[in-house]
């Protein structure tokens, strides 16, 4: 076991897969010589060479398209999109091509591409370096969508993603790269050192795709969250002294419906929180699924605590961010209604 | 006072009712364009992007440095493939008009730009087709009935009824899947070629798009990545003058040929007579050899004419002169190869007529075979529940539930 932050865990996952499988290659802007703007690929080009870890031109569509072509030709590319906010030029290649190649060829062609991309706010990134576009991609059939909330899951899930024959988008909440963040920007930053999920095996292991995790059992309300919001939800539950069952979704698609419904059937209440905007967001899918599956167990309306339906404003980052206060109010509200 | 609008709006030289006018197509004489060594630097052959490589002259003789010196057998095979493509297109068009298939796209007049490259490349080379390159399938020996079954969405459809007609693929024949989203295959082909080079393999990739969709960002991604990594790929732009109703000027072809776009990337650009089988064969062979030797990509502009409608849903008489195809200065690829072979003494009108009958019969038999696998409304039917397969490698729980729901409707 070693102490790792998320960057080191992600780096370790790629290091292990480059070592184990010569078909694995990394491609992306600044990922090679420099080791990535967030350092996730640091040292990998030096270790595995320029033909395994490739710096790419600034063209996300070209990065995804070439990764598809490489995947069709027997490689297992891990493409980095430097910020999730920059993924849109690659969307035709992701949505129309990568996600549907297996389907349109009845399984004769596929491209096992993993797309890694940092997402989320809280780093003063303004509206072009803070977005959480996971809900755009969960709406696309043929993709697997992941977002880890800690170093242990990040490494195990990324290894699973790279080994998976289906295309995966692996969202990395960059606010928690270096430490868990409870939503209070005025507190000093906390490293992963003392967090149990900062303890990460140095060797190969996997965390299965498609499984949510109950990070904290509870009786009174279920909180559904992922990424940075897992830590914010935990802090809000502690603040309000609510006996909340907190579920880290981890895989948004395909969704682990059983873990969610089992919990909500037990608690009868549900608060959903994500950093992304609310309207047509992933929380809407969760809420719809719960009312279809657990309607007669619900004793209060399902509430969503999300980013406002605006772009992520640079100067009002913490007014935008769905922090402890808003989650706490939602918890109190669902507990009021009995 | 109202100001006069002064934005330039490209205008085709002729609209319905006008005399066809192809004076804008700049021609070179057959045999007149130099042929550099495949190892030459791109900057030393920029003339190739502006001139027009032609081998067969107006007297049907083959001449010049690009003459590929094919033997009689290869010429006959090439002619047969082109004719079969045309006969196949005509039959499928008729079947669409009879309501047997929903849609079709003909490649009439453009057969050489598929057949000649497919013959000049190696079987292990990966082809990334556009929707008008069915000739690639035919040149690689695809069973015609398989193509027809795809168009019929029947029980032998390689796509299991998931794609519109003509969106073929052939994994075993190294032909990638046709996408309805244009030019996506161009940068994918570059990625495939990059992988071949990373693995140290000798196979190369080749891709086809139309001149209209060279306006897509993917075209520029392909050229950038191909140039940056010197990927072993042959990038073909089929300039058939028309993108549905917009002429090639709307993709930016008014002032400079499309081949010139390679030059800014340091990629050789070659403008070739796309209706000259021998010229297309020769430039493909040149580009493939260059790629295989580590010389990187080549951009080839095939100057041709879309003699048919864009698709069965299109009526070109609404936007271009009816008899424009007859006025096309580069003729018809099948007629030109045929006349050349007759002049060379390796073919005759009689053999040609016989071959047409033979291919029509072959096509008719293939159609009967295809029908034995059903149509969308008659005969054996695809299992509708398979529509949930292949979204992901394994069917996830929510799709199993949806499949059960669909099943319950038919119980």
Coordinates of N, CA, C and O in Angstrom, one line a residue, chain B residues 383-388 399-411:
Chain B
X383 N -34.6 -10.9 -36.1 CA -35.2 -10.9 -34.8 C -35.1 -9.5 -34.2 O -34.0 -8.9 -33.9
X384 N -36.3 -8.9 -34.0 CA -36.3 -7.5 -33.5 C -35.6 -7.3 -32.2 O -35.1 -6.2 -31.9
X385 N -35.6 -8.4 -31.4 CA -35.0 -8.2 -30.1 C -33.5 -8.1 -30.1 O -32.8 -7.7 -29.1
X386 N -32.9 -8.4 -31.3 CA -31.4 -8.1 -31.5 C -31.1 -6.7 -31.6 O -29.9 -6.3 -31.6
X387 N -32.1 -5.8 -31.6 CA -31.8 -4.4 -31.7 C -31.1 -3.9 -30.4 O -30.5 -2.8 -30.4
X388 N -31.2 -4.7 -29.4 CA -30.5 -4.3 -28.1 C -29.1 -4.8 -28.1 O -28.4 -4.4 -27.1
X399 N -31.0 -2.3 -20.6 CA -31.4 -2.7 -22.0 C -32.0 -4.1 -21.9 O -32.9 -4.4 -22.7
X400 N -31.6 -5.0 -21.0 CA -32.3 -6.2 -20.8 C -33.8 -6.0 -20.5 O -34.7 -6.6 -21.0
X401 N -34.0 -5.0 -19.6 CA -35.3 -4.7 -19.2 C -36.1 -4.1 -20.4 O -37.3 -4.5 -20.5
X402 N -35.5 -3.3 -21.2 CA -36.2 -2.7 -22.3 C -36.5 -3.8 -23.4 O -37.5 -3.8 -24.0
X403 N -35.6 -4.8 -23.5 CA -35.8 -5.9 -24.4 C -37.0 -6.7 -23.9 O -37.9 -7.2 -24.7
X404 N -37.1 -7.0 -22.6 CA -38.2 -7.7 -22.0 C -39.5 -6.9 -22.3 O -40.6 -7.5 -22.6
X405 N -39.4 -5.6 -22.2 CA -40.6 -4.8 -22.4 C -41.1 -5.0 -23.9 O -42.3 -5.1 -24.2
X406 N -40.1 -4.9 -24.8 CA -40.5 -5.1 -26.2 C -41.1 -6.5 -26.5 O -42.0 -6.6 -27.2
X407 N -40.4 -7.5 -25.8 CA -40.9 -8.8 -26.0 C -42.3 -9.0 -25.5 O -43.2 -9.7 -26.1
X408 N -42.6 -8.3 -24.4 CA -44.0 -8.4 -23.8 C -45.0 -7.9 -24.8 O -46.2 -8.3 -24.7
X409 N -44.6 -6.9 -25.6 CA -45.6 -6.3 -26.5 C -46.1 -7.3 -27.6 O -47.2 -7.3 -28.1
X410 N -45.1 -8.3 -28.0 CA -45.5 -9.2 -29.0 C -46.0 -10.5 -28.5 O -46.3 -11.4 -29.2
X411 N -46.0 -10.7 -27.1 CA -46.6 -11.9 -26.6 C -48.1 -12.0 -26.6 O -48.7 -10.9 -26.6

